[in-house]
Each structure stands twice: as C-alpha cells, then as structure tokens.
Coordinates of C-alpha atoms and ligand atoms in Angstrom, one line a residue:
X1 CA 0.0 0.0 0.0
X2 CA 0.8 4.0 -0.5
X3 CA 0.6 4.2 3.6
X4 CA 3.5 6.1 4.8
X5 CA 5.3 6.5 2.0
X6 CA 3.6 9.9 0.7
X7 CA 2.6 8.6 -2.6
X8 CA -0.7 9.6 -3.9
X9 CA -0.4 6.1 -5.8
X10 CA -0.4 2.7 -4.5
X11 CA 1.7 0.0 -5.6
X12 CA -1.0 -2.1 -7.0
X13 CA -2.0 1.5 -8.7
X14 CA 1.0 1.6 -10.2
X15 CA 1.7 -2.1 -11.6
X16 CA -2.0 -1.5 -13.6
X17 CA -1.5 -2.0 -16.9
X18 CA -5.0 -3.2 -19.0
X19 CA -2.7 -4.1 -22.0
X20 CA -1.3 -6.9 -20.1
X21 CA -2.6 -10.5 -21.2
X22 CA -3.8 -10.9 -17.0
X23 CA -6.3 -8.4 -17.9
X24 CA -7.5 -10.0 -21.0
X25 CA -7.8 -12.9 -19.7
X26 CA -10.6 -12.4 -16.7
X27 CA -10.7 -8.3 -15.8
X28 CA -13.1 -8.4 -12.8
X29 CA -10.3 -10.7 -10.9
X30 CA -7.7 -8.6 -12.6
X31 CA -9.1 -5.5 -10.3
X32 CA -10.5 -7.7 -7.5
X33 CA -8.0 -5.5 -4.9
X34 CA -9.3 -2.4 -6.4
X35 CA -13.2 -3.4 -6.0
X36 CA -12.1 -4.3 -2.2
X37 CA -9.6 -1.5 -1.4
X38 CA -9.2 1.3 -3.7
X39 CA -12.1 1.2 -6.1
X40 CA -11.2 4.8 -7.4
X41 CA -7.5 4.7 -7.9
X42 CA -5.2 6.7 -10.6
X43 CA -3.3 4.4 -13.5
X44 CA 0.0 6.3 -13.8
X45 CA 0.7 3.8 -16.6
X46 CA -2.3 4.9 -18.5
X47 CA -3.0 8.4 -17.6
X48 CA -6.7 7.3 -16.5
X49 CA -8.6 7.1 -13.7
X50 CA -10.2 4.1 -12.9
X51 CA -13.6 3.0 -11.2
X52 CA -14.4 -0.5 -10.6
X53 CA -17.3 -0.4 -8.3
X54 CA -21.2 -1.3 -9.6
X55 CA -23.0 2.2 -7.7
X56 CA -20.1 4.3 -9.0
X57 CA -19.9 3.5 -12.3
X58 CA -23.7 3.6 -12.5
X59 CA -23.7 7.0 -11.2
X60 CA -21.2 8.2 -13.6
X61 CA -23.3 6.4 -16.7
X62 CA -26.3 7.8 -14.8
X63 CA -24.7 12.1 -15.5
X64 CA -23.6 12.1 -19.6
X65 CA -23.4 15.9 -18.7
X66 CA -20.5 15.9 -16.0
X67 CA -19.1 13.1 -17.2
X68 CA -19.0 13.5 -21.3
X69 CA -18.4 10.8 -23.6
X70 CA -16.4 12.4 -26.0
X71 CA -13.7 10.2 -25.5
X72 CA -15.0 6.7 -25.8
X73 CA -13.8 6.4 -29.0
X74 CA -10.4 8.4 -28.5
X75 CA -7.2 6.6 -29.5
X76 CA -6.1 5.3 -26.4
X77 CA -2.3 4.9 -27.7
X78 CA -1.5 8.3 -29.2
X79 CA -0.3 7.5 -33.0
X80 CA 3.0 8.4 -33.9
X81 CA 3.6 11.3 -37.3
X82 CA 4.4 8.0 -39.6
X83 CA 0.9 6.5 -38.8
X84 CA -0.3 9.9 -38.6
X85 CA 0.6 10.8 -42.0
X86 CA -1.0 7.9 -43.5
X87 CA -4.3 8.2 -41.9
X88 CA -4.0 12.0 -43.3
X89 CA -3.6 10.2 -46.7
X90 CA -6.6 8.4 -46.9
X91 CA -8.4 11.8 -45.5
X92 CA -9.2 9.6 -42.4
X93 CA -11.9 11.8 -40.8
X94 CA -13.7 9.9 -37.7
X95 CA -15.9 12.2 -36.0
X96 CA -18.7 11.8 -33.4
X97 CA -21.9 9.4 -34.1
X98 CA -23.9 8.6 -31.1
X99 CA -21.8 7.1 -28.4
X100 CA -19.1 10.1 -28.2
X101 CA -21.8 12.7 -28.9
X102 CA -22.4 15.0 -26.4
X103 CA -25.8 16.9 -25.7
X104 CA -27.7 18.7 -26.8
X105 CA -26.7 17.0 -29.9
X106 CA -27.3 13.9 -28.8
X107 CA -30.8 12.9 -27.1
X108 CA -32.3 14.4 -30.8
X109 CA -30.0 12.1 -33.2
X110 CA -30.7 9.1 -30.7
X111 CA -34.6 9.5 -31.0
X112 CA -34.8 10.1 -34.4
X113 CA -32.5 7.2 -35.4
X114 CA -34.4 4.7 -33.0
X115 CA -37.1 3.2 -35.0
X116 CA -34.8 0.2 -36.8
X117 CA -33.9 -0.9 -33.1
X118 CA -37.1 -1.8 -31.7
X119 CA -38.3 -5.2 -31.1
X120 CA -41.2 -4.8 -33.8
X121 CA -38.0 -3.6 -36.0
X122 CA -35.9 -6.4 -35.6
X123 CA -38.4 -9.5 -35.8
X124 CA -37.7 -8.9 -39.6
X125 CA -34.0 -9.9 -38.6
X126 CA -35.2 -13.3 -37.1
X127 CA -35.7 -15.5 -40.1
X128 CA -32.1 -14.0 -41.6
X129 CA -30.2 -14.5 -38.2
X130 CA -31.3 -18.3 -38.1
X131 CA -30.7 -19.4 -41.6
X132 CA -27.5 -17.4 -41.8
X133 CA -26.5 -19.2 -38.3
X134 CA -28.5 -23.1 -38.9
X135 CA -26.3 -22.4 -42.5
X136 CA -22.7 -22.3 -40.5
X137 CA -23.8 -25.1 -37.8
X138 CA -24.1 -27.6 -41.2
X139 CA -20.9 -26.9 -42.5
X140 CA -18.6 -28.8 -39.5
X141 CA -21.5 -30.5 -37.7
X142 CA -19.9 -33.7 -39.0
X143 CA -16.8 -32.8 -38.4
X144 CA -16.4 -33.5 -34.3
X145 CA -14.7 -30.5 -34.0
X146 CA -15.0 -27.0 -34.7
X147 CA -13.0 -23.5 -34.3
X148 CA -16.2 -21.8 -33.4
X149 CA -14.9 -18.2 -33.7
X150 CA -13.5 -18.9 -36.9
X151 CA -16.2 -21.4 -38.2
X152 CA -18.8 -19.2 -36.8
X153 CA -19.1 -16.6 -34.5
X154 CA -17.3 -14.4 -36.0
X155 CA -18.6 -14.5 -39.4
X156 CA -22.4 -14.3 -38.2
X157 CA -22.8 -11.2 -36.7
X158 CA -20.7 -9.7 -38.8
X159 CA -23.2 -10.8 -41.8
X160 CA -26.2 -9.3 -39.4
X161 CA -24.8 -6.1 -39.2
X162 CA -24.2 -5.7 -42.8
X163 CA -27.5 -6.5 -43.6
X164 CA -28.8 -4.6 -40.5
X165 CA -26.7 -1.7 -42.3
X166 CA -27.9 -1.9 -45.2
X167 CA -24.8 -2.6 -47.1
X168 CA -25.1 -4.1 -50.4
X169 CA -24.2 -7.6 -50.6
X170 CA -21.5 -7.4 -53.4
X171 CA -19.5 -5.4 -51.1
X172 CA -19.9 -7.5 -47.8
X173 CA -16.7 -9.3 -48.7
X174 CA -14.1 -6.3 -48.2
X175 CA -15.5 -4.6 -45.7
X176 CA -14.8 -8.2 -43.7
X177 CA -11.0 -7.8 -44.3
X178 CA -10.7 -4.5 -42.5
X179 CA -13.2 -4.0 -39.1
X180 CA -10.6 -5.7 -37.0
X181 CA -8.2 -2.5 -37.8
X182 CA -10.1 -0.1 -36.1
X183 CA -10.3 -1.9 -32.5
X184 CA -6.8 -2.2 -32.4
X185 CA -6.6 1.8 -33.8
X186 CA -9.0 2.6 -31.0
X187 CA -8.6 0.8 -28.5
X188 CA -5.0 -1.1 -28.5
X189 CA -1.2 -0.4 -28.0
X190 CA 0.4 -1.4 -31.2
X191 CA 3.8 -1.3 -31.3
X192 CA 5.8 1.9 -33.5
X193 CA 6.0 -0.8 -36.5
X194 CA 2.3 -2.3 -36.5
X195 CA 0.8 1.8 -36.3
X196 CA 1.6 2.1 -40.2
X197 CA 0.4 -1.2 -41.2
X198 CA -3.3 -0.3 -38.6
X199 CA -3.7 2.8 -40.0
X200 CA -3.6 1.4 -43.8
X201 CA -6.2 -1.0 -42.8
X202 CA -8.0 2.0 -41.1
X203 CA -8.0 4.7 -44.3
X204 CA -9.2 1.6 -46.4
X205 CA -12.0 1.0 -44.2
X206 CA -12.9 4.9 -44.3
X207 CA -12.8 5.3 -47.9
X208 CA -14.6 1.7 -48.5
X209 CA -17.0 3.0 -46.0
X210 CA -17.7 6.6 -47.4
X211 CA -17.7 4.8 -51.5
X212 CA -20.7 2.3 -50.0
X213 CA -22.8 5.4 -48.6
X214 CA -22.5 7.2 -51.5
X215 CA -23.6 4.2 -53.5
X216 CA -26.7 3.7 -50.5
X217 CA -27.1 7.6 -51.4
X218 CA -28.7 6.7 -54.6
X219 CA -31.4 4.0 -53.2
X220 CA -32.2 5.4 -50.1
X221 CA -35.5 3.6 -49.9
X222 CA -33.8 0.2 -50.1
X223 CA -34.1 -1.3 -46.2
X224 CA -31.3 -0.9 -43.5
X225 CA -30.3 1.5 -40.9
X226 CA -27.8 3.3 -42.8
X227 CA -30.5 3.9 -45.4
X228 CA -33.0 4.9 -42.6
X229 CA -30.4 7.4 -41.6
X230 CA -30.2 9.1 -45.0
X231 CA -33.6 9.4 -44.9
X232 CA -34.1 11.0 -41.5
X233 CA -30.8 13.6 -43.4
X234 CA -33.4 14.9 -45.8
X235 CA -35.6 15.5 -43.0
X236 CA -33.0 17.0 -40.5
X237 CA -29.9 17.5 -41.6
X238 CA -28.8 19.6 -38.7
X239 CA -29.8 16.6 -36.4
X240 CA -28.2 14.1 -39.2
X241 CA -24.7 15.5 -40.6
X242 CA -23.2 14.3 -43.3
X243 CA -19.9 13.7 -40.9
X244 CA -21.9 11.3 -39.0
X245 CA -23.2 9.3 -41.9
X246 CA -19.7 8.3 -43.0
X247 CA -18.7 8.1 -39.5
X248 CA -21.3 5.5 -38.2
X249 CA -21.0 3.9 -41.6
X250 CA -17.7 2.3 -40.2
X251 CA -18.2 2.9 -36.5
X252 CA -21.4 0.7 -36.8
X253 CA -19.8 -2.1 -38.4
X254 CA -17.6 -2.5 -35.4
X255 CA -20.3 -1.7 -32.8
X256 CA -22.8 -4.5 -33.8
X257 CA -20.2 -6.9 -35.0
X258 CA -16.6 -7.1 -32.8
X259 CA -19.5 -6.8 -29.6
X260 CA -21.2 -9.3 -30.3
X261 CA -19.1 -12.1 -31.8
X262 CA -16.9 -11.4 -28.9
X263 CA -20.0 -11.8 -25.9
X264 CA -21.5 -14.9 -28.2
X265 CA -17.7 -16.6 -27.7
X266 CA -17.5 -15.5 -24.1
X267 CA -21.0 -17.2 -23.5
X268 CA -20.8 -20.6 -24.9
X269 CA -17.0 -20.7 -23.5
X270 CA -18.1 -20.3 -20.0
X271 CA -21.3 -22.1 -20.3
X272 CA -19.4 -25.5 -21.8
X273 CA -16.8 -24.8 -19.0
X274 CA -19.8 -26.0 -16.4
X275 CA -21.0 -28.4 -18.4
X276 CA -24.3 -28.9 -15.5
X277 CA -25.5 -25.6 -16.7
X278 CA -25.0 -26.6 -20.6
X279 CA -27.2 -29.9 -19.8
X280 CA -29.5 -27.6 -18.3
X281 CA -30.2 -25.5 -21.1
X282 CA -30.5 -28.2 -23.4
X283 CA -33.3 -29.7 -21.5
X284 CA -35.2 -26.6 -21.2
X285 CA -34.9 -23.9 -23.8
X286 CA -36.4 -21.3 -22.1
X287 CA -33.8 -21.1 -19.7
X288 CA -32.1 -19.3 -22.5
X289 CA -32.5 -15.4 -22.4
X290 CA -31.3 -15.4 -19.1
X291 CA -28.9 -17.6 -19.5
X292 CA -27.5 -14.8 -21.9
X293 CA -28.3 -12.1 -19.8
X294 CA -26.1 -13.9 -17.1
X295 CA -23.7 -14.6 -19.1
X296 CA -23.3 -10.7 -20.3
X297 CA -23.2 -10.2 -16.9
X298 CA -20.6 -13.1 -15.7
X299 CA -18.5 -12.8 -18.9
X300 CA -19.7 -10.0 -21.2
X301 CA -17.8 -8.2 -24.1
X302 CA -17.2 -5.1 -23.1
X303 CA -14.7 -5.1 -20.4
X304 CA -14.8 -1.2 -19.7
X305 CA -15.6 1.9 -21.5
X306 CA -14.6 5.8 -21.0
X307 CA -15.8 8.9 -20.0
X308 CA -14.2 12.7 -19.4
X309 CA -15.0 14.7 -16.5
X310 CA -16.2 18.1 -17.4
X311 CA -15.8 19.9 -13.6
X312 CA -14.3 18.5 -10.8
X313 CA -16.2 16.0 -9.0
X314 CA -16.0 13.3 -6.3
X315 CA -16.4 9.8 -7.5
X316 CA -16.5 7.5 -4.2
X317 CA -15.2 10.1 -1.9
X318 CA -12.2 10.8 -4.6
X319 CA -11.8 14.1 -5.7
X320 CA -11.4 14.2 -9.4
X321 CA -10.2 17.4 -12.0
X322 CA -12.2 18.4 -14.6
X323 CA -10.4 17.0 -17.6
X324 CA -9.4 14.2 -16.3
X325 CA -10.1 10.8 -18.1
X326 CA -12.2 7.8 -16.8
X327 CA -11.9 4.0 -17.5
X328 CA -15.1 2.6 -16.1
X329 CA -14.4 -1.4 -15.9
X330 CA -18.2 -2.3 -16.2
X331 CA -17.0 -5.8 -16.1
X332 CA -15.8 -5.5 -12.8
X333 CA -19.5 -3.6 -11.7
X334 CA -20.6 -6.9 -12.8
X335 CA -19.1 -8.6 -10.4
X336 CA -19.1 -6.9 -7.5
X337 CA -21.0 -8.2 -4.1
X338 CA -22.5 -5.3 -3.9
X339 CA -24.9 -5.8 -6.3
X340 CA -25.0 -9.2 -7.3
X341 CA -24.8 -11.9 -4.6
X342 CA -22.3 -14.4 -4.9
X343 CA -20.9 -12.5 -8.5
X344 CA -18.4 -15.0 -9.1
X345 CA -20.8 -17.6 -9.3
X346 CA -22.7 -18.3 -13.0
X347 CA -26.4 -18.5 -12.5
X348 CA -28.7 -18.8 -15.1
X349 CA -31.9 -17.9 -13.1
X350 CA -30.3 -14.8 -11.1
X351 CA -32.9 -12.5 -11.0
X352 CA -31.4 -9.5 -11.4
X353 CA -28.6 -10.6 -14.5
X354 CA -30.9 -8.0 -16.5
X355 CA -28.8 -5.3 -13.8
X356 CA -25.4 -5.6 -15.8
X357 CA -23.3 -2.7 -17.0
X358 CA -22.1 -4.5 -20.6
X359 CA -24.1 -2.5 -22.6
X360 CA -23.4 0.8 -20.5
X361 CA -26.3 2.2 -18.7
X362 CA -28.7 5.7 -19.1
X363 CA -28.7 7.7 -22.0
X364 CA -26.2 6.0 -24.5
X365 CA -27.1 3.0 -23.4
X366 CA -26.5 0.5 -26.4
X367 CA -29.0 0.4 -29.1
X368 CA -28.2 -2.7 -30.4
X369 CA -28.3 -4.6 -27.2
X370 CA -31.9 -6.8 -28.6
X371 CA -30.2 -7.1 -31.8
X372 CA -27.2 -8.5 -29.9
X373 CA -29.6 -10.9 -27.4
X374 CA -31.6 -12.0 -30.4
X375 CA -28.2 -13.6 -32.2
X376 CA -26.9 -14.8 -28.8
X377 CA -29.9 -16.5 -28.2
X378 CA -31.1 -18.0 -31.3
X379 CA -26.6 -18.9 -32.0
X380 CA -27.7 -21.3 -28.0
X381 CA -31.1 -22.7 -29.3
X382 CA -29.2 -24.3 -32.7
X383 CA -26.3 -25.3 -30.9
X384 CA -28.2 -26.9 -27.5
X385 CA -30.8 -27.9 -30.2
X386 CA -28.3 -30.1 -32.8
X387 CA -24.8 -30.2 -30.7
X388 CA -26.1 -31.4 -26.7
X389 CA -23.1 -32.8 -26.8
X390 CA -20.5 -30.2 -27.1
X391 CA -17.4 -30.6 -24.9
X392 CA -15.0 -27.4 -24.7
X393 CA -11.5 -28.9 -25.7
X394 CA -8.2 -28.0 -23.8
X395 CA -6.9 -24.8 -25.3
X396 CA -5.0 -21.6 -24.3
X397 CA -7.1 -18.7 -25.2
X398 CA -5.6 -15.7 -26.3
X399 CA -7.2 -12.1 -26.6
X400 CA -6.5 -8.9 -29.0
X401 CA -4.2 -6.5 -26.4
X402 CA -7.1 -3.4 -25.2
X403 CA -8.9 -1.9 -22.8
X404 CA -12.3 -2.3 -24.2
X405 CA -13.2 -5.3 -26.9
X406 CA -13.0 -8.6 -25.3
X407 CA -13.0 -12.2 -26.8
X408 CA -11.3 -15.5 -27.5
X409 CA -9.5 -15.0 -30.8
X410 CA -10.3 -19.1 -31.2
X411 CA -12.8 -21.3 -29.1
X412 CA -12.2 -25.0 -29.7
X413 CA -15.1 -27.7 -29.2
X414 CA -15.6 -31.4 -30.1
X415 CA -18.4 -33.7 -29.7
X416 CA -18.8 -37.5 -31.0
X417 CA -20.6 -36.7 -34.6
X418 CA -22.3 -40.3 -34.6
X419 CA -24.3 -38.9 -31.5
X420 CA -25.5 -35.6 -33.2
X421 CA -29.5 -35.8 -32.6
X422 CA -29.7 -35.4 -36.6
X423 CA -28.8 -38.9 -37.1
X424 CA -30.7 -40.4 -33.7
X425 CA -34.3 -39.4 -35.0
X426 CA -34.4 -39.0 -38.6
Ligands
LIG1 C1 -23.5 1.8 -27.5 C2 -21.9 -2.5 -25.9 C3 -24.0 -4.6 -29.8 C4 -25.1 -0.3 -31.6 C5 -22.9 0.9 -26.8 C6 -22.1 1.1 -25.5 C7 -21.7 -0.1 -25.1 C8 -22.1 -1.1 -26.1 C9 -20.9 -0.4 -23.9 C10 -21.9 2.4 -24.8 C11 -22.9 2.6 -23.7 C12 -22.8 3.8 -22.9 O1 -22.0 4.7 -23.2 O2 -23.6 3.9 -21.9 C13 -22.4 -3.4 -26.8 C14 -22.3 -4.9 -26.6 C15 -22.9 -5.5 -27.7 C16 -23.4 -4.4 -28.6 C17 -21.6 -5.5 -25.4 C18 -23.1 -7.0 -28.0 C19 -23.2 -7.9 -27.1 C20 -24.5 -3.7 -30.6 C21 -25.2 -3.9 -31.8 C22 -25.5 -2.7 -32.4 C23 -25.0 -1.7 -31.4 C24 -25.6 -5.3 -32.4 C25 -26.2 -2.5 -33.7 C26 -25.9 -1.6 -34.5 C27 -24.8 0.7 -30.6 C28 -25.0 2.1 -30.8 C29 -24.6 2.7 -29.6 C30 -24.0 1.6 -28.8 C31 -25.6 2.8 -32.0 C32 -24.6 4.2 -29.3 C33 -25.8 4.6 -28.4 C34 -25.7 6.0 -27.9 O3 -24.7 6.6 -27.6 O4 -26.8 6.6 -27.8 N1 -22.9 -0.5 -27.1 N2 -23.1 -3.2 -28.0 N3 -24.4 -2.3 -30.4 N4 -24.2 0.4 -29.4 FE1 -23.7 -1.4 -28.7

C-alpha cells in the first residue's frame, strides 16, 4: 500500500496496466483489490482514472453531462507522425456518431434514429439470423470438432450487421477484411512498427465506408439503418450531418459486430466450461434469455468503457479534476457483491442478471443490445438444439491486447458426430 510513504499512488496503482494479457484474460479478478480496497485509484501507466465499483460507475453512466463521452472512442495509444501521415492520406476523418456525442446534440439524433432498433424492428432480422447461423452449424457438424470463432461466431454477426446496415451484398466481402483494424486503432497499444500497417487498414476502411454510402445515397429507400439514416438527413440535416453518416457507416460495423461475436464466444465458452449448466439448457430452452443475460453479466464483451469529466467531481469520496479521463471497468461492476450476490458464481436464473453494465447504462445506453440478445440467443437454441453434446477442448485462449473489446481469438469444441441428434431421429 501507499501508507507512509507519501505517494498519492499505491503500488497495485502503479503495476495497472489493462494491456497486459492478465487483464484480457478475466478483468473483474484482474481489479478484485481495487473493487475491495481502492475502487477509485489513478493508472500512472495509463494516464486514466479508474472506477471498478457497480454504484459508482452507474452514477457516472447515470450524468452524460459531468461526465461527457467524448472520448469513448479516443485513441487510447496516441499515434505516432508515420501513422499519422498515412491516416492524413486516406483523409481519415472519424468524428462523433452517437456514443461520443455530447448533448444537446445527442438525445435528438438518438430519438430520431431509433425506430430500426425496436423489437417490432428487428423480428424482420429473425428468419435471416437463423438461416445465416443453422447455414454455419451444417458446414462442421460432422466434423467432431470446430474453431467456433472462426467457423462461426465471428462471421455471423458480422453478416447481421451488414445486412442490418444496409450494405449491399456485393461489397460485404471487403469490408470483412478491415473492421478488425479499427479496434486495435481505438482501442490497442500497437507497437511503432504495427501503427503504419493499422492505419492502412484503417483509411481503407474509411474510404470503403464513405464509396458504399454514396452508393446507399442513390437507393435510399432500399431497407437498413444506414439507409433509414439518410432518410431521416433529408428531413434533419442539422440533427443528421453528413460527418456522422460516413462516420457510423464504419463505426457501426464495429459496434454490432466485434460486440457481439466477442460476448457470443465468451458465453458458450463459459457455459461448456460448467457443463451442469450446458445440460440444463439443453433440456429446457427457455432457460435461455437469461442464461445470456447472465452470461453478459458473468462474462460479457465489453470489459470497460470511458468517460471525461467536465468539472471536478468526487467519484467514491475521490476528488477528481475536470479534464481528467475515466476508464469505467463495467466488467468488474458486474461482479461486484454489492450488487450481485455471490458475483463470481454463474447463474442462469439470477434475478437481477438483466442489472449488468455490458451495454453501458442511461442515455447512451447501447441500441443494439436486442439485436445483440436475439443472435446470442437464437446462435444457443441451434447449438443446444443439434450439438447437446459439445465438450469445450483444452486450449489456451488468447485475446487482442485493449482496454475495451474482449473475446477469445479461437474457441475449440468437439463432440462424437455419430451422436448428433440429426442422425438419432431422422
Ligand atoms: C453503444 C456495448 C451490440 C449499436 C454501446 C455502448 C456499449 C455497447 C458499452 C456504450 C454505452 C454507454 O455509453 O452507456 C455493446 C455490446 C454489444 C453491442 C456488449 C453486444 C453484445 C450492438 C449492436 C449494435 C450496437 C448489435 C447495432 C448496430 C450501438 C449504438 C450505440 C451503442 C448505436 C450508441 C448509443 C448512444 O450513444 O446513444 N454499445 N453493444 N451495439 N451500441 Fe452497442
């Protein structure tokens, strides 16, 4: 501890570094001391404040006003002028969408682009999300073993967000190859070399981005949020710029898809790891939704987001400067005993699972979030439905280095094919 030794920074403070692979691999344990002794502590290493307790960070999501959002999509590694110069080249020109606007701009652009979210909305989605997924589970299901982040879950929801997008099929394929870019741009500490080869992948993705919106520009009655938004332009352009078409047009690639393969891996890894709980669900389905609401909760996606104090403030008792930057670890909130009885343990029927921070809380609360639960939950019913027997094979799992985006980068599974229900009943 700092006791003593004048120090405004503890020890465990200072050894805080959210880039190393400890973090990846489980964050609320990662911060365990902080949620018990310091749960308001500065990160030297990362220039950041950092909250880890459930009421604090739900009173900070709670005030968008005090503490701004501005920042959540900030580089968090400062590019160097190489990297710099080549994200000039491409005319790389991110701005604000939704989730780094501040109000009053907000609340307006929220409400008026809301429509295509709700649940009426996205029943349209259904039929596509379960051919697209029941399409995937045929191509290994006789294999006895599967990658299923690379045969699967990452391919999925990236498909889903297209077409909840609205981009045009014929260009689905090379907007795949460059979406990872921009989490490790935003959100990662690539090294001087990787920064040139990131930010190449990133001005692709912005021009790729801003050529499919003009070409969405000249159909804009064709279906898909992207198209919805053009429309609502024409209506309000001061509510609708033109800098946050072309922004969320590669923004919302990354927000539907990276989330949510990333919290559909996390969930079936922990639920085969108790394989009780997996029998469970495969004998009653509609233990489901809240088995994926616990498992946001337990093991969700989004391991911590940001905010930026606008005056000073005291989060916990802590006095904090205006200007100074937050990391919120929501997965942490998630865990803590304070709000969730015996948080380490997974449970399916908790009552309040629903309670969890992964999708942020109050007024940018994610939009996508029934989007994100209708592909978690229809990706359990095939695989409970057609692979019971799934076993979760011995693996090292390893993560992409960042504060923010969290999944395995592979999740191996085998099963005994000449079991599969398929072939028992025909
Ligand atoms: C905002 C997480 C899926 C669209 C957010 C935020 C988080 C988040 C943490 C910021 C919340 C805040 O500041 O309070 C997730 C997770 C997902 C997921 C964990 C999957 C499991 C999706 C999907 C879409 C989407 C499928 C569909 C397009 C958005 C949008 C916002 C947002 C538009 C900005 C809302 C605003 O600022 O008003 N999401 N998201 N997300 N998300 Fe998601």
């Amino acid at each position: 501890t700092n006791a003593g030794t004048g120090c405004p920074v503890s020890a465990r403070a200072a050894q805080f570094d959210p880039f190393e692979d400890a973090y990846q691999q489980d964050p609320p344990e990662y911060v365990k001391w902080s949620r018990e002794q310091e749960p308001v502590f500065y990160s030297p290493k990362l220039g950041y404040w950092v909250v880890t307790r459930y009421e604090d960070i739900k009173q900070i999501f709670r005030d968008n006003i005090t503490f701004s959002p501005s920042i959540a999509l900030e580089k968090i590694t400062p590019t160097g002028p190489e990297a710099n110069a080549v994200l000039e080249s491409y005319n790389y020109g991110m701005s604000r969408t939704l989730v780094n606007e501040d109000e009053p701009a907000h609340m307006p652009r929220r409400r008026l682009l809301m429509e295509p979210f709700t649940v009426d909305a996205l029943k349209h989605h259904e039929p596509m999300v379960r051919a697209l997924t029941r399409q995937y589970v045929d191509r290994f299901i006789n294999d006895g073993k599967a990658d299923l982040v690379e045969q699967m879950l990452w391919e999925v929801p990236l498909t889903v967000a297209l077409h909840f997008l609205g981009v045009p099929e014929e260009d689905m394929d090379t907007l795949r190859k460059y979406s990872i870019a921009h989490t490790v741009n935003t959100w990662g500490r690539p090294k001087a070399e990787e920064q040139v080869a990131v930010a190449h992948a990133v001005g692709n993705f912005w021009q790729l981005a801003g050529k499919i919106l003009e070409k969405m520009r000249k159909n804009p009655e064709q279906p898909g949020w992207m198209q919805y938004g053009i429309r609502m332009q024409q209506l309000h352009p001061d509510v609708v710029p033109d800098s946050y078409l072309h922004s969320m047009m590669m923004a919302g690639i990354v927000a539907a898809h990276e989330t949510t393969a990333n919290a559909s891996a996390n969930a079936i890894k922990l639920l085969l790891s108790h394989p009780h709980v997996w029998q469970e669900i495969c004998e009653d389905p509609n233990l489901i939704p809240n088995a994926v609401e616990e498992c946001l909760r337990h093991n969700g996606s989004v391991a911590a987001w940001r905010r930026l104090a606008t005056r000073d403030v005291q989060i916990g008792g802590v006095s904090i400067a205006a200007g100074s930057k937050l990391l919120i670890v929501s997965s942490s909130a998630n865990h803590d005993e304070r709000h969730f009885a015996d948080a380490d343990l997974l449970d399916i029927r908790r009552e309040n699972a629903s309670d969890q921070l992964t999708f942020g809380y109050g007024s940018h609360q994610c939009m996508g979030k029934n989007l994100a639960r209708m592909e978690m939950q229809i990706f359990l019913e095939e695989l409970t439905l057609r692979l019971p027997h799934l076993i979760l094979s011995e693996q090292t799992f390893t993560y992409v280095s960042n504060t923010s985006f969290r999944g395995p980068e592979h999740l191996w599974v085998h099963w005994d094919p000449s079991a599969n229900p398929e072939r028992q009943d025909p």
